[in-house]
XYZ file of N, CA, C and O in Angstrom:
780
model
N -34.130 -124.629 3.897
C -33.893 -124.058 5.235
C -34.421 -124.989 6.314
O -35.011 -126.024 6.027
N -34.221 -124.569 7.563
C -34.702 -125.380 8.681
C -36.211 -125.342 8.738
O -36.836 -124.355 8.383
N -36.800 -126.418 9.202
C -38.243 -126.450 9.359
C -38.609 -125.846 10.709
O -37.790 -125.776 11.615
N -39.866 -125.433 10.822
C -40.382 -124.932 12.087
C -40.186 -126.009 13.163
O -40.344 -127.187 12.892
N -39.831 -125.574 14.366
C -39.592 -126.516 15.466
C -40.908 -127.127 15.950
O -41.984 -126.611 15.678
N -40.785 -128.229 16.667
C -41.965 -128.903 17.224
C -42.718 -127.973 18.178
O -42.094 -127.159 18.857
N -44.041 -128.146 18.243
C -44.858 -127.279 19.114
C -44.329 -127.182 20.549
O -44.322 -126.113 21.136
N -43.870 -128.309 21.093
C -43.421 -128.277 22.500
C -42.161 -127.433 22.688
O -41.859 -126.999 23.796
N -41.417 -127.200 21.591
C -40.213 -126.360 21.688
C -40.504 -124.888 21.424
O -39.684 -124.029 21.712
N -41.697 -124.607 20.892
C -42.022 -123.233 20.481
C -41.916 -122.229 21.634
O -41.299 -121.183 21.483
N -42.535 -122.560 22.771
C -42.558 -121.622 23.903
C -41.130 -121.314 24.363
O -40.788 -120.156 24.619
N -40.315 -122.364 24.444
C -38.928 -122.182 24.888
C -38.150 -121.308 23.901
O -37.431 -120.395 24.294
N -38.309 -121.593 22.618
C -37.594 -120.829 21.600
C -37.993 -119.359 21.617
O -37.155 -118.472 21.501
N -39.296 -119.127 21.795
C -39.775 -117.749 21.857
C -39.227 -117.042 23.093
O -38.784 -115.892 23.006
N -39.214 -117.737 24.233
C -38.669 -117.166 25.470
C -37.194 -116.793 25.323
O -36.769 -115.715 25.749
N -36.439 -117.688 24.722
C -34.999 -117.442 24.553
C -34.762 -116.223 23.650
O -33.942 -115.361 23.964
N -35.478 -116.188 22.536
C -35.327 -115.066 21.604
C -35.774 -113.755 22.259
O -35.102 -112.725 22.135
N -36.890 -113.798 22.990
C -37.411 -112.609 23.687
C -36.419 -112.071 24.700
O -36.259 -110.861 24.844
N -35.759 -112.989 25.409
C -34.784 -112.588 26.424
C -33.622 -111.837 25.767
O -33.155 -110.813 26.296
N -33.178 -112.314 24.618
C -32.083 -111.651 23.902
C -32.537 -110.274 23.405
O -31.814 -109.283 23.540
N -33.754 -110.216 22.881
C -34.295 -108.928 22.414
C -34.356 -107.932 23.575
O -33.929 -106.786 23.437
N -34.858 -108.371 24.723
C -34.955 -107.486 25.903
C -33.586 -106.982 26.328
O -33.397 -105.800 26.632
N -32.621 -107.898 26.366
C -31.265 -107.530 26.790
C -30.654 -106.521 25.808
O -30.103 -105.497 26.216
N -30.750 -106.811 24.523
C -30.182 -105.915 23.511
C -30.906 -104.565 23.496
O -30.289 -103.529 23.285
N -32.209 -104.601 23.735
C -32.997 -103.360 23.800
C -32.528 -102.485 24.954
O -32.485 -101.254 24.839
N -32.174 -103.116 26.058
C -31.658 -102.391 27.220
C -30.374 -101.637 26.834
O -30.222 -100.449 27.121
N -29.453 -102.335 26.155
C -28.202 -101.711 25.727
C -28.434 -100.671 24.632
O -27.733 -99.665 24.553
N -29.435 -100.932 23.797
C -29.791 -99.982 22.735
C -30.213 -98.647 23.355
O -29.735 -97.583 22.956
N -31.091 -98.722 24.356
C -31.584 -97.489 25.001
C -30.453 -96.751 25.714
O -30.389 -95.523 25.690
N -29.553 -97.517 26.298
C -28.403 -96.899 26.967
C -27.515 -96.185 25.940
O -27.068 -95.062 26.174
N -27.283 -96.816 24.816
C -26.470 -96.217 23.749
C -27.126 -94.933 23.224
O -26.446 -93.942 22.955
N -28.444 -94.949 23.126
C -29.177 -93.761 22.670
C -29.021 -92.628 23.681
O -28.781 -91.478 23.305
N -29.124 -92.967 24.964
C -28.931 -91.952 26.017
C -27.538 -91.335 25.950
O -27.365 -90.146 26.188
N -26.557 -92.178 25.613
C -25.173 -91.696 25.509
C -24.876 -91.102 24.136
O -23.729 -90.751 23.855
N -25.884 -91.030 23.275
C -25.719 -90.550 21.895
C -24.576 -91.293 21.194
O -23.795 -90.725 20.445
N -24.495 -92.597 21.463
C -23.473 -93.436 20.846
C -24.103 -94.195 19.673
O -24.640 -95.289 19.844
N -24.041 -93.565 18.503
C -24.726 -94.117 17.330
C -24.198 -95.486 16.955
O -24.964 -96.393 16.627
N -22.886 -95.634 17.040
C -22.272 -96.911 16.656
C -22.794 -98.070 17.498
O -23.162 -99.116 16.974
N -22.844 -97.877 18.810
C -23.354 -98.907 19.710
C -24.862 -99.120 19.530
O -25.349 -100.249 19.607
N -25.568 -98.028 19.293
C -27.015 -98.138 19.068
C -27.284 -99.041 17.863
O -28.132 -99.933 17.927
N -26.522 -98.833 16.798
C -26.696 -99.655 15.590
C -26.331 -101.108 15.861
O -27.008 -102.026 15.397
N -25.267 -101.299 16.638
C -24.814 -102.657 16.944
C -25.887 -103.427 17.722
O -26.221 -104.566 17.378
N -26.443 -102.798 18.744
C -27.435 -103.492 19.582
C -28.771 -103.663 18.856
O -29.434 -104.691 19.021
N -29.135 -102.690 18.034
C -30.347 -102.834 17.223
C -30.169 -104.016 16.267
O -31.064 -104.839 16.096
N -29.006 -104.097 15.685
C -28.687 -105.167 14.752
C -28.747 -106.540 15.438
O -29.351 -107.480 14.912
N -28.181 -106.636 16.631
C -28.236 -107.893 17.403
C -29.676 -108.299 17.700
O -30.025 -109.485 17.683
N -30.478 -107.291 18.003
C -31.884 -107.517 18.317
C -32.611 -108.076 17.084
O -33.323 -109.078 17.164
N -32.411 -107.435 15.944
C -33.070 -107.838 14.700
C -32.589 -109.222 14.251
O -33.347 -109.973 13.635
N -31.355 -109.559 14.590
C -30.826 -110.886 14.224
C -31.694 -112.019 14.768
O -31.735 -113.104 14.184
N -32.407 -111.760 15.863
C -33.309 -112.787 16.403
C -34.452 -113.094 15.429
O -35.036 -114.168 15.487
N -34.740 -112.156 14.547
C -35.795 -112.376 13.543
C -35.297 -113.197 12.353
O -36.052 -113.460 11.427
N -34.047 -113.628 12.407
C -33.516 -114.479 11.339
C -33.926 -115.940 11.516
O -33.668 -116.763 10.651
N -34.576 -116.256 12.617
C -34.940 -117.646 12.905
C -35.934 -118.219 11.885
O -36.752 -117.493 11.352
N -35.816 -119.505 11.636
C -36.819 -120.225 10.822
C -37.602 -121.194 11.706
O -38.403 -121.980 11.210
N -37.320 -121.179 12.993
C -37.860 -122.215 13.891
C -39.213 -121.863 14.493
O -39.940 -122.747 14.928
N -39.556 -120.583 14.524
C -40.803 -120.184 15.167
C -41.993 -120.326 14.222
O -41.868 -120.125 13.019
N -43.144 -120.652 14.814
C -44.390 -120.663 14.031
C -44.692 -119.213 13.643
O -44.216 -118.282 14.303
N -45.493 -118.996 12.587
C -45.820 -117.617 12.200
C -46.372 -116.780 13.351
O -46.018 -115.608 13.501
N -47.213 -117.364 14.187
C -47.806 -116.608 15.300
C -46.732 -116.186 16.316
O -46.723 -115.046 16.796
N -45.822 -117.088 16.645
C -44.752 -116.753 17.584
C -43.752 -115.782 16.961
O -43.207 -114.922 17.642
N -43.536 -115.942 15.674
C -42.652 -115.009 14.956
C -43.246 -113.602 15.035
O -42.537 -112.632 15.285
N -44.558 -113.518 14.864
C -45.252 -112.224 14.951
C -45.059 -111.602 16.331
O -44.799 -110.397 16.456
N -45.166 -112.426 17.372
C -44.995 -111.929 18.744
C -43.585 -111.362 18.939
O -43.406 -110.284 19.520
N -42.608 -112.085 18.435
C -41.218 -111.623 18.530
C -41.023 -110.353 17.701
O -40.395 -109.393 18.155
N -41.598 -110.356 16.513
C -41.523 -109.189 15.631
C -42.069 -107.944 16.336
O -41.476 -106.870 16.281
N -43.214 -108.084 17.009
C -43.825 -106.928 17.686
C -42.931 -106.375 18.788
O -42.856 -105.163 18.979
N -42.226 -107.253 19.482
C -41.271 -106.803 20.498
C -40.172 -105.962 19.845
O -39.846 -104.884 20.325
N -39.633 -106.505 18.773
C -38.563 -105.805 18.051
C -39.093 -104.480 17.504
O -38.441 -103.443 17.630
N -40.283 -104.511 16.930
C -40.880 -103.302 16.355
C -40.969 -102.189 17.405
O -40.584 -101.049 17.150
N -41.474 -102.538 18.579
C -41.632 -101.528 19.631
C -40.288 -100.936 20.041
O -40.168 -99.725 20.227
N -39.285 -101.788 20.171
C -37.958 -101.295 20.560
C -37.332 -100.437 19.456
O -36.620 -99.473 19.742
N -37.614 -100.782 18.211
C -37.038 -100.030 17.092
C -37.581 -98.607 17.014
O -36.960 -97.735 16.409
N -38.734 -98.369 17.643
C -39.278 -97.008 17.643
C -38.370 -96.044 18.417
O -38.317 -94.852 18.102
N -37.643 -96.557 19.412
C -36.673 -95.715 20.134
C -35.573 -95.266 19.181
O -35.143 -94.114 19.201
N -35.115 -96.208 18.377
C -34.049 -95.899 17.417
C -34.553 -94.917 16.358
O -33.848 -93.997 15.969
N -35.779 -95.121 15.917
C -36.379 -94.221 14.922
C -36.434 -92.790 15.462
O -36.087 -91.833 14.762
N -36.847 -92.663 16.721
C -36.906 -91.346 17.369
C -35.517 -90.706 17.445
O -35.360 -89.507 17.209
N -34.544 -91.524 17.758
C -33.153 -91.059 17.851
C -32.648 -90.576 16.492
O -32.075 -89.499 16.373
N -32.875 -91.392 15.462
C -32.459 -91.012 14.107
C -33.091 -89.694 13.688
O -32.481 -88.896 12.991
N -34.332 -89.490 14.113
C -35.070 -88.287 13.715
C -34.662 -87.036 14.460
O -35.098 -85.939 14.127
N -33.823 -87.180 15.477
C -33.422 -86.042 16.306
C -31.949 -85.723 16.096
O -31.073 -86.239 16.778
N -31.706 -84.829 15.142
C -30.332 -84.509 14.749
C -29.537 -83.915 15.903
O -28.318 -84.074 15.992
N -30.240 -83.226 16.802
C -29.568 -82.616 17.954
C -28.904 -83.694 18.812
O -27.896 -83.441 19.472
N -29.478 -84.896 18.792
C -28.935 -86.000 19.589
C -27.714 -86.631 18.933
O -26.671 -86.775 19.560
N -27.855 -87.042 17.674
C -26.769 -87.816 17.051
C -25.772 -86.951 16.277
O -24.647 -87.371 16.031
N -26.193 -85.741 15.890
C -25.282 -84.809 15.224
C -24.697 -85.311 13.910
O -23.641 -84.843 13.466
N -25.363 -86.244 13.270
C -24.852 -86.786 12.005
C -25.728 -86.329 10.852
O -26.916 -86.083 11.039
N -25.147 -86.259 9.679
C -25.966 -85.990 8.488
C -26.796 -87.234 8.195
O -26.307 -88.346 8.286
N -28.057 -87.029 7.801
C -28.932 -88.166 7.507
C -28.343 -89.046 6.415
O -28.414 -90.263 6.486
N -27.742 -88.398 5.421
C -27.176 -89.176 4.315
C -26.063 -90.105 4.822
O -25.928 -91.242 4.369
N -25.303 -89.637 5.818
C -24.233 -90.470 6.395
C -24.807 -91.647 7.182
O -24.282 -92.764 7.105
N -25.866 -91.381 7.935
C -26.532 -92.463 8.672
C -27.090 -93.496 7.694
O -26.945 -94.700 7.895
N -27.700 -92.990 6.644
C -28.326 -93.851 5.635
C -27.279 -94.734 4.969
O -27.521 -95.906 4.692
N -26.108 -94.144 4.731
C -24.999 -94.925 4.151
C -24.465 -95.932 5.165
O -24.214 -97.085 4.832
N -24.285 -95.477 6.399
C -23.582 -96.307 7.389
C -24.363 -97.569 7.742
O -23.759 -98.608 7.978
N -25.708 -97.509 7.757
C -26.457 -98.726 8.111
C -26.361 -99.778 7.009
O -26.597 -100.953 7.255
N -25.960 -99.362 5.819
C -25.863 -100.322 4.719
C -24.634 -101.214 4.834
O -24.434 -102.111 4.038
N -23.820 -100.966 5.871
C -22.645 -101.814 6.099
C -22.913 -102.895 7.135
O -22.019 -103.660 7.467
N -24.153 -102.943 7.659
C -24.483 -103.993 8.636
C -24.173 -105.343 8.005
O -24.485 -105.594 6.845
N -23.537 -106.223 8.785
C -23.015 -107.479 8.259
C -24.064 -108.396 7.651
O -23.832 -109.031 6.638
N -25.245 -108.442 8.258
C -26.252 -109.381 7.784
C -27.394 -108.649 7.099
O -27.771 -107.556 7.504
N -27.943 -109.281 6.072
C -28.944 -108.583 5.244
C -30.207 -108.191 6.009
O -30.741 -107.104 5.802
N -30.691 -109.033 6.932
C -31.956 -108.710 7.604
C -31.828 -107.461 8.493
O -32.592 -106.513 8.316
N -30.844 -107.419 9.403
C -30.654 -106.176 10.169
C -30.408 -104.966 9.261
O -30.933 -103.889 9.510
N -29.649 -105.167 8.208
C -29.325 -104.064 7.301
C -30.604 -103.429 6.755
O -30.753 -102.213 6.732
N -31.556 -104.272 6.351
C -32.770 -103.747 5.729
C -33.751 -103.175 6.744
O -34.416 -102.174 6.472
N -33.838 -103.782 7.914
C -34.660 -103.186 8.982
C -34.100 -101.815 9.371
O -34.853 -100.857 9.556
N -32.790 -101.740 9.493
C -32.162 -100.462 9.852
C -32.358 -99.430 8.750
O -32.607 -98.256 9.011
N -32.252 -99.887 7.520
C -32.403 -98.983 6.376
C -33.830 -98.412 6.326
O -34.012 -97.216 6.095
N -34.820 -99.256 6.556
C -36.214 -98.787 6.576
C -36.426 -97.782 7.703
O -37.158 -96.804 7.562
N -35.733 -98.009 8.827
C -35.871 -97.134 9.999
C -35.233 -95.777 9.738
O -35.839 -94.730 9.974
N -33.997 -95.792 9.232
C -33.309 -94.534 8.901
C -34.027 -93.844 7.748
O -34.215 -92.625 7.765
N -34.440 -94.636 6.757
C -35.114 -94.071 5.590
C -36.353 -93.287 5.982
O -36.603 -92.187 5.477
N -37.117 -93.826 6.904
C -38.327 -93.168 7.392
C -37.990 -91.835 8.071
O -38.630 -90.807 7.817
N -36.967 -91.853 8.925
C -36.539 -90.621 9.606
C -35.970 -89.606 8.602
O -36.173 -88.397 8.728
N -35.289 -90.116 7.600
C -34.664 -89.299 6.552
C -35.747 -88.540 5.772
O -35.654 -87.323 5.557
N -36.801 -89.238 5.376
C -37.906 -88.607 4.642
C -38.535 -87.515 5.513
O -38.826 -86.418 5.054
N -38.696 -87.832 6.792
C -39.340 -86.903 7.725
C -38.575 -85.587 7.828
O -39.172 -84.530 7.965
N -37.248 -85.654 7.752
C -36.448 -84.425 7.853
C -36.579 -83.560 6.594
O -36.217 -82.394 6.612
N -37.054 -84.168 5.514
C -37.189 -83.418 4.267
C -35.874 -83.208 3.542
O -35.800 -82.466 2.560
N -34.804 -83.883 3.999
C -33.484 -83.724 3.375
C -33.328 -84.537 2.096
O -32.358 -84.359 1.369
N -34.269 -85.435 1.844
C -34.202 -86.248 0.620
C -35.621 -86.449 0.106
O -36.545 -86.562 0.900
N -35.788 -86.490 -1.229
C -37.129 -86.717 -1.768
C -37.661 -88.095 -1.341
O -36.956 -89.089 -1.474
N -38.875 -88.103 -0.833
C -39.500 -89.350 -0.369
C -39.410 -90.441 -1.434
O -39.055 -91.583 -1.137
N -39.702 -90.070 -2.679
C -39.785 -91.089 -3.745
C -38.462 -91.843 -3.919
O -38.464 -93.046 -4.166
N -37.339 -91.157 -3.765
C -36.030 -91.798 -3.951
C -35.751 -92.828 -2.861
O -35.298 -93.934 -3.131
N -36.021 -92.428 -1.624
C -35.800 -93.331 -0.481
C -36.749 -94.533 -0.581
O -36.337 -95.677 -0.396
N -38.011 -94.255 -0.880
C -39.010 -95.331 -0.977
C -38.608 -96.353 -2.022
O -38.652 -97.564 -1.788
N -38.192 -95.850 -3.170
C -37.813 -96.737 -4.278
C -36.580 -97.563 -3.896
O -36.525 -98.766 -4.106
N -35.613 -96.895 -3.321
C -34.346 -97.519 -2.933
C -34.581 -98.647 -1.925
O -34.154 -99.783 -2.127
N -35.269 -98.324 -0.838
C -35.478 -99.306 0.235
C -36.349 -100.464 -0.260
O -36.059 -101.630 0.007
N -37.391 -100.133 -1.008
C -38.293 -101.168 -1.514
C -37.545 -102.155 -2.411
O -37.725 -103.371 -2.315
N -36.690 -101.612 -3.250
C -35.890 -102.429 -4.167
C -34.939 -103.335 -3.378
O -34.840 -104.538 -3.641
N -34.262 -102.769 -2.380
C -33.294 -103.536 -1.595
C -33.967 -104.642 -0.780
O -33.365 -105.686 -0.530
N -35.221 -104.425 -0.383
C -35.938 -105.436 0.401
C -36.182 -106.722 -0.382
O -36.470 -107.761 0.207
N -36.042 -106.664 -1.692
C -36.169 -107.886 -2.507
C -35.067 -108.882 -2.175
O -35.159 -110.048 -2.533
N -34.032 -108.410 -1.495
C -32.916 -109.273 -1.113
C -33.290 -110.353 -0.111
O -32.560 -111.325 0.059
N -34.413 -110.172 0.587
C -34.859 -111.192 1.548
C -35.987 -111.985 0.898
O -37.094 -111.492 0.735
N -35.694 -113.233 0.545
C -36.661 -114.046 -0.184
C -37.255 -115.182 0.653
O -38.087 -115.929 0.170
N -36.835 -115.312 1.912
C -37.462 -116.300 2.796
C -38.892 -115.810 3.059
O -39.074 -114.667 3.487
N -39.912 -116.651 2.791
C -41.292 -116.142 2.839
C -41.681 -115.425 4.129
O -42.163 -114.301 4.076
N -41.477 -116.060 5.278
C -41.926 -115.446 6.533
C -41.099 -114.205 6.886
O -41.646 -113.149 7.193
N -39.789 -114.331 6.807
C -38.928 -113.180 7.122
C -39.178 -112.032 6.155
O -39.208 -110.866 6.540
N -39.358 -112.385 4.888
C -39.603 -111.374 3.861
C -40.927 -110.657 4.067
O -41.006 -109.432 3.935
N -41.960 -111.407 4.418
C -43.282 -110.794 4.653
C -43.228 -109.811 5.810
O -43.788 -108.716 5.724
N -42.579 -110.220 6.895
C -42.516 -109.321 8.047
C -41.626 -108.113 7.781
O -41.912 -107.024 8.273
N -40.589 -108.277 7.002
C -39.759 -107.130 6.596
C -40.614 -106.147 5.792
O -40.577 -104.938 6.007
N -41.411 -106.674 4.860
C -42.299 -105.827 4.043
C -43.342 -105.132 4.928
O -43.700 -103.977 4.697
N -43.818 -105.862 5.929
C -44.787 -105.288 6.875
C -44.125 -104.138 7.638
O -44.713 -103.065 7.810
N -42.901 -104.358 8.077
C -42.154 -103.317 8.786
C -41.978 -102.091 7.885
O -42.200 -100.951 8.311
N -41.600 -102.344 6.653
C -41.402 -101.261 5.691
C -42.685 -100.443 5.546
O -42.652 -99.211 5.600
N -43.813 -101.121 5.411
C -45.068 -100.371 5.248
C -45.460 -99.645 6.538
O -45.991 -98.543 6.493
N -45.162 -100.239 7.693
C -45.441 -99.559 8.969
C -44.586 -98.304 9.123
O -45.055 -97.274 9.596
N -43.323 -98.393 8.725
C -42.410 -97.257 8.887
C -42.679 -96.142 7.876
O -42.390 -94.988 8.124
N -43.224 -96.516 6.731
C -43.392 -95.531 5.650
C -44.830 -95.052 5.460
O -45.076 -94.180 4.639
N -45.768 -95.609 6.227
C -47.186 -95.347 5.904
C -47.548 -93.860 5.929
O -48.382 -93.420 5.147
N -46.914 -93.082 6.793
C -47.227 -91.644 6.813
C -46.111 -90.802 6.175
O -45.982 -89.615 6.452
N -45.303 -91.443 5.328
C -44.203 -90.726 4.667
C -44.361 -90.724 3.146
O -43.446 -90.399 2.413
N -45.543 -91.135 2.665
C -45.738 -91.250 1.220
C -46.082 -89.886 0.617
O -46.759 -89.087 1.252
N -45.590 -89.647 -0.600
C -45.852 -88.333 -1.222
C -47.271 -88.200 -1.771
O -47.477 -87.849 -2.925
N -48.255 -88.475 -0.926
C -49.654 -88.309 -1.323
C -50.038 -86.834 -1.254
O -49.387 -86.048 -0.560
N -51.118 -86.484 -1.912
C -51.603 -85.103 -1.901
C -51.920 -84.694 -0.462
O -52.591 -85.419 0.263
N -51.370 -83.557 -0.062
C -51.625 -83.050 1.286
C -50.765 -83.666 2.370
O -50.918 -83.354 3.543
N -49.835 -84.532 1.990
C -49.003 -85.213 3.004
C -47.837 -84.338 3.453
O -47.236 -84.569 4.495
N -47.502 -83.329 2.643
C -46.319 -82.516 2.947
C -45.064 -83.102 2.321
O -44.008 -82.486 2.346
N -45.159 -84.316 1.757
C -43.982 -84.952 1.141
C -44.079 -84.954 -0.378
O -43.201 -85.452 -1.067
N -45.187 -84.380 -0.898
C -45.345 -84.380 -2.353
C -44.526 -83.230 -2.960
O -43.749 -82.589 -2.262
N -44.719 -82.988 -4.266
C -43.914 -81.951 -4.922
C -42.558 -82.517 -5.234
O -42.441 -83.497 -5.958
N -41.529 -81.922 -4.614
C -40.165 -82.410 -4.830
C -40.003 -83.854 -4.355
O -39.218 -84.623 -4.890
N -40.764 -84.195 -3.334
C -40.707 -85.546 -2.773
C -41.342 -86.608 -3.645
O -41.163 -87.796 -3.416
N -42.097 -86.151 -4.657
C -42.756 -87.103 -5.546
C -44.223 -86.776 -5.715
O -44.698 -85.733 -5.252
N -44.941 -87.676 -6.349
C -46.363 -87.467 -6.624
C -47.155 -88.646 -6.082
O -46.573 -89.614 -5.581
N -48.448 -88.561 -6.261
C -49.310 -89.654 -5.863
C -48.930 -90.935 -6.619
O -49.083 -92.042 -6.100
N -48.428 -90.780 -7.843
C -47.979 -91.940 -8.622
C -46.852 -92.682 -7.912
O -46.803 -93.909 -7.909
N -45.928 -91.912 -7.322
C -44.812 -92.534 -6.591
C -45.326 -93.261 -5.354
O -44.860 -94.354 -5.018
N -46.295 -92.638 -4.674
C -46.897 -93.259 -3.488
C -47.562 -94.576 -3.886
O -47.362 -95.613 -3.256
N -48.344 -94.511 -4.965
C -49.031 -95.700 -5.467
C -48.029 -96.790 -5.840
O -48.197 -97.957 -5.489
N -46.982 -96.400 -6.540
C -45.929 -97.324 -6.985
C -45.338 -98.079 -5.785
O -45.162 -99.289 -5.821
N -45.068 -97.342 -4.721
C -44.492 -97.943 -3.520
C -45.468 -98.935 -2.883
O -45.118 -100.086 -2.599
N -46.698 -98.494 -2.673
C -47.711 -99.331 -2.031
C -47.966 -100.585 -2.864
O -48.001 -101.703 -2.348
N -48.093 -100.373 -4.169
C -48.439 -101.482 -5.043
C -47.305 -102.499 -5.153
O -47.529 -103.696 -5.112
N -46.079 -102.017 -5.267
C -44.963 -102.967 -5.387
C -44.769 -103.715 -4.069
O -44.384 -104.874 -4.057
N -45.103 -103.058 -2.949
C -45.038 -103.747 -1.652
C -46.090 -104.867 -1.587
O -45.805 -105.960 -1.096
N -47.281 -104.594 -2.097
C -48.319 -105.636 -2.188
C -47.833 -106.799 -3.059
O -47.995 -107.967 -2.719
N -47.285 -106.420 -4.199
C -46.866 -107.409 -5.190
C -45.796 -108.336 -4.625
O -45.895 -109.557 -4.712
N -44.777 -107.732 -4.014
C -43.688 -108.521 -3.433
C -44.197 -109.367 -2.267
O -43.792 -110.515 -2.099
N -45.076 -108.791 -1.444
C -45.644 -109.533 -0.309
C -46.438 -110.729 -0.817
O -46.381 -111.817 -0.246
N -47.175 -110.511 -1.887
C -47.985 -111.580 -2.458
C -47.111 -112.727 -2.970
O -47.410 -113.894 -2.763
N -46.004 -112.385 -3.624
C -45.055 -113.406 -4.092
C -44.556 -114.258 -2.939
O -44.438 -115.473 -3.053
N -44.253 -113.587 -1.815
C -43.763 -114.312 -0.636
C -44.886 -115.140 -0.029
O -44.684 -116.279 0.394
N -46.074 -114.557 0.022
C -47.234 -115.221 0.633
C -47.563 -116.530 -0.072
O -47.818 -117.555 0.561
N -47.552 -116.499 -1.384
C -47.843 -117.690 -2.194
C -46.904 -118.836 -1.815
O -47.284 -119.988 -1.746
N -45.655 -118.478 -1.521
C -44.660 -119.498 -1.176
C -44.778 -119.989 0.256
O -44.157 -120.988 0.630
N -45.580 -119.312 1.079
C -45.815 -119.764 2.464
C -46.750 -120.969 2.474
O -46.738 -121.760 3.387
N -47.617 -121.039 1.456
C -48.694 -122.044 1.469
C -48.137 -123.466 1.365
O -47.180 -123.707 0.673
């Protein structure tokens, strides 16, 4: 893949990517206000595409990631509010899997998956296993690590731990452990390759 850009280009590259994220976030929020799920997914996807870069240093990538993360919380809120989008969660979960590029597809899947678990319409363990497995599709160390970080941020309060409200049909503490541990394991594999 491409190597990280020279230090003197870093600030410019980050500015350019940030500007695109801000612009797409603006359209994303407008689409959410209009309850236009299709456009919301399109603009979220465009925004996440900026995280496909290999040119930013890890620190600048993190800064860009945090911008995207904050904007994605609007989409997460929208997905979680059935009164707004009027779609079945299972349909939303299916539809994001058609995103053209793997990185947006998996960020969107983690976002919908989190909202899906919250509604209680699907057992937590199934969604966790599914999304975690699919995230193996991103093997670029930096992009993969941040995707895994996003996954753990989106799912941290959705695990079927005792007293979480997601256990029972949603799974057991074993399923929660399995998810956390496999996320560590996969992150570690990617981390080793960063060195």
